[in-house]
PDB file of C-alpha atoms in Angstrom:
ATOM      1  CA  MET A   1       0.000   0.000   0.000  1.00 88.00           C
ATOM      2  CA  ASP A   2       1.297   3.427  -0.852  1.00 91.00           C
ATOM      3  CA  ALA A   3       0.676   6.669   1.056  1.00 93.00           C
ATOM      4  CA  LEU A   4      -2.262   7.734  -1.147  1.00 96.00           C
ATOM      5  CA  GLU A   5      -4.014   4.384  -0.747  1.00 95.00           C
ATOM      6  CA  ILE A   6      -3.538   4.520   3.036  1.00 96.00           C
ATOM      7  CA  ARG A   7      -5.015   8.053   3.169  1.00 97.00           C
ATOM      8  CA  LYS A   8      -8.044   6.903   1.150  1.00 97.00           C
ATOM      9  CA  LEU A   9      -8.580   3.908   3.436  1.00 97.00           C
ATOM     10  CA  GLU A  10      -8.225   6.087   6.524  1.00 97.00           C
ATOM     11  CA  GLY A  11     -10.786   8.577   5.186  1.00 98.00           C
ATOM     12  CA  TYR A  12     -13.205   5.791   4.320  1.00 97.00           C
ATOM     13  CA  LEU A  13     -12.927   4.158   7.759  1.00 97.00           C
ATOM     14  CA  ARG A  14     -13.285   7.512   9.540  1.00 97.00           C
ATOM     15  CA  ARG A  15     -16.507   8.222   7.637  1.00 98.00           C
ATOM     16  CA  LEU A  16     -17.808   4.665   8.055  1.00 96.00           C
ATOM     17  CA  PHE A  17     -17.280   4.571  11.820  1.00 95.00           C
ATOM     18  CA  GLY A  18     -17.794   8.296  12.461  1.00 97.00           C
ATOM     19  CA  ASN A  19     -14.480   8.585  14.271  1.00 97.00           C
ATOM     20  CA  ALA A  20     -11.887  11.189  13.280  1.00 97.00           C
ATOM     21  CA  ARG A  21      -9.365   9.634  15.711  1.00 98.00           C
ATOM     22  CA  LEU A  22      -9.077   6.489  13.583  1.00 97.00           C
ATOM     23  CA  ARG A  23      -5.648   6.137  11.947  1.00 98.00           C
ATOM     24  CA  VAL A  24      -4.273   3.792   9.281  1.00 98.00           C
ATOM     25  CA  VAL A  25      -0.503   3.350   9.598  1.00 97.00           C
ATOM     26  CA  PRO A  26       1.894   1.496   7.259  1.00 95.00           C
ATOM     27  CA  ARG A  27       3.482  -1.628   8.715  1.00 93.00           C
ATOM     28  CA  PRO A  28       7.273  -1.771   8.870  1.00 88.00           C
ATOM     29  CA  LYS A  29       8.731  -4.008   6.148  1.00 90.00           C
ATOM     30  CA  LYS A  30       5.251  -4.982   4.847  1.00 90.00           C
ATOM     31  CA  ASP A  31       3.565  -3.512   1.777  1.00 89.00           C
ATOM     32  CA  ASP A  32       0.469  -5.720   1.719  1.00 91.00           C
ATOM     33  CA  SER A  33      -1.085  -4.508   4.977  1.00 95.00           C
ATOM     34  CA  ALA A  34      -1.461  -1.595   7.385  1.00 97.00           C
ATOM     35  CA  GLU A  35      -2.267  -1.229  11.074  1.00 97.00           C
ATOM     36  CA  VAL A  36      -5.433   0.479  12.308  1.00 98.00           C
ATOM     37  CA  TYR A  37      -5.543   2.544  15.497  1.00 98.00           C
ATOM     38  CA  ILE A  38      -8.076   4.630  17.373  1.00 97.00           C
ATOM     39  CA  GLY A  39      -5.934   7.265  19.010  1.00 96.00           C
ATOM     40  CA  GLU A  40      -2.957   5.303  20.333  1.00 96.00           C
ATOM     41  CA  GLU A  41      -4.834   2.005  20.754  1.00 94.00           C
ATOM     42  CA  PHE A  42      -4.146  -0.667  18.142  1.00 94.00           C
ATOM     43  CA  ILE A  43      -7.423  -2.226  16.973  1.00 95.00           C
ATOM     44  CA  GLY A  44      -6.575  -4.331  13.918  1.00 96.00           C
ATOM     45  CA  VAL A  45      -4.882  -4.911  10.585  1.00 97.00           C
ATOM     46  CA  LEU A  46      -6.020  -4.133   7.034  1.00 97.00           C
ATOM     47  CA  PHE A  47      -4.817  -6.637   4.419  1.00 96.00           C
ATOM     48  CA  VAL A  48      -4.782  -6.120   0.643  1.00 94.00           C
ATOM     49  CA  ASP A  49      -6.491  -8.789  -1.468  1.00 93.00           C
ATOM     50  CA  ASP A  50      -5.643  -8.686  -5.184  1.00 89.00           C
ATOM     51  CA  GLU A  51      -7.398 -11.941  -6.051  1.00 85.00           C
ATOM     52  CA  ASP A  52      -9.092 -12.132  -9.464  1.00 80.00           C
ATOM     53  CA  ASP A  53      -7.443  -8.851 -10.567  1.00 83.00           C
ATOM     54  CA  GLU A  54      -9.816  -6.883  -8.339  1.00 89.00           C
ATOM     55  CA  ARG A  55      -8.321  -5.049  -5.361  1.00 92.00           C
ATOM     56  CA  SER A  56     -10.177  -5.299  -2.069  1.00 95.00           C
ATOM     57  CA  TYR A  57      -9.297  -5.072   1.614  1.00 96.00           C
ATOM     58  CA  ASN A  58      -9.870  -7.297   4.626  1.00 96.00           C
ATOM     59  CA  PHE A  59     -10.006  -5.816   8.112  1.00 96.00           C
ATOM     60  CA  GLN A  60      -9.029  -8.202  10.900  1.00 97.00           C
ATOM     61  CA  MET A  61      -9.749  -7.282  14.516  1.00 95.00           C
ATOM     62  CA  ALA A  62      -9.295  -9.572  17.501  1.00 93.00           C
ATOM     63  CA  ILE A  63     -11.439  -9.088  20.603  1.00 93.00           C
ATOM     64  CA  LEU A  64     -10.073 -10.687  23.766  1.00 90.00           C
ATOM     65  CA  GLY A  65     -12.439 -12.098  26.358  1.00 93.00           C
ATOM     66  CA  SER A  66     -10.716  -9.932  28.971  1.00 92.00           C
ATOM     67  CA  ASP A  67     -11.679  -6.843  26.932  1.00 87.00           C
ATOM     68  CA  LEU A  68     -15.333  -7.661  27.545  1.00 92.00           C
ATOM     69  CA  GLU A  69     -15.076  -7.620  31.324  1.00 90.00           C
TER      70      GLU A  69
END
């Protein structure tokens, strides 16, 4: 992912979730994914999917049982 693509994804996610504090940050040494934060809290990873010559993105977020308590 390049800087322009990351900015577009960040803008989309901010609008979708109504949260201007959401940030999409490039991952060190990886160009097929980016990290997603709300403020300083890491919430998940965005992965690029180029299958079938159509670019899409998968957002993966883990929720720990201890987070629910």
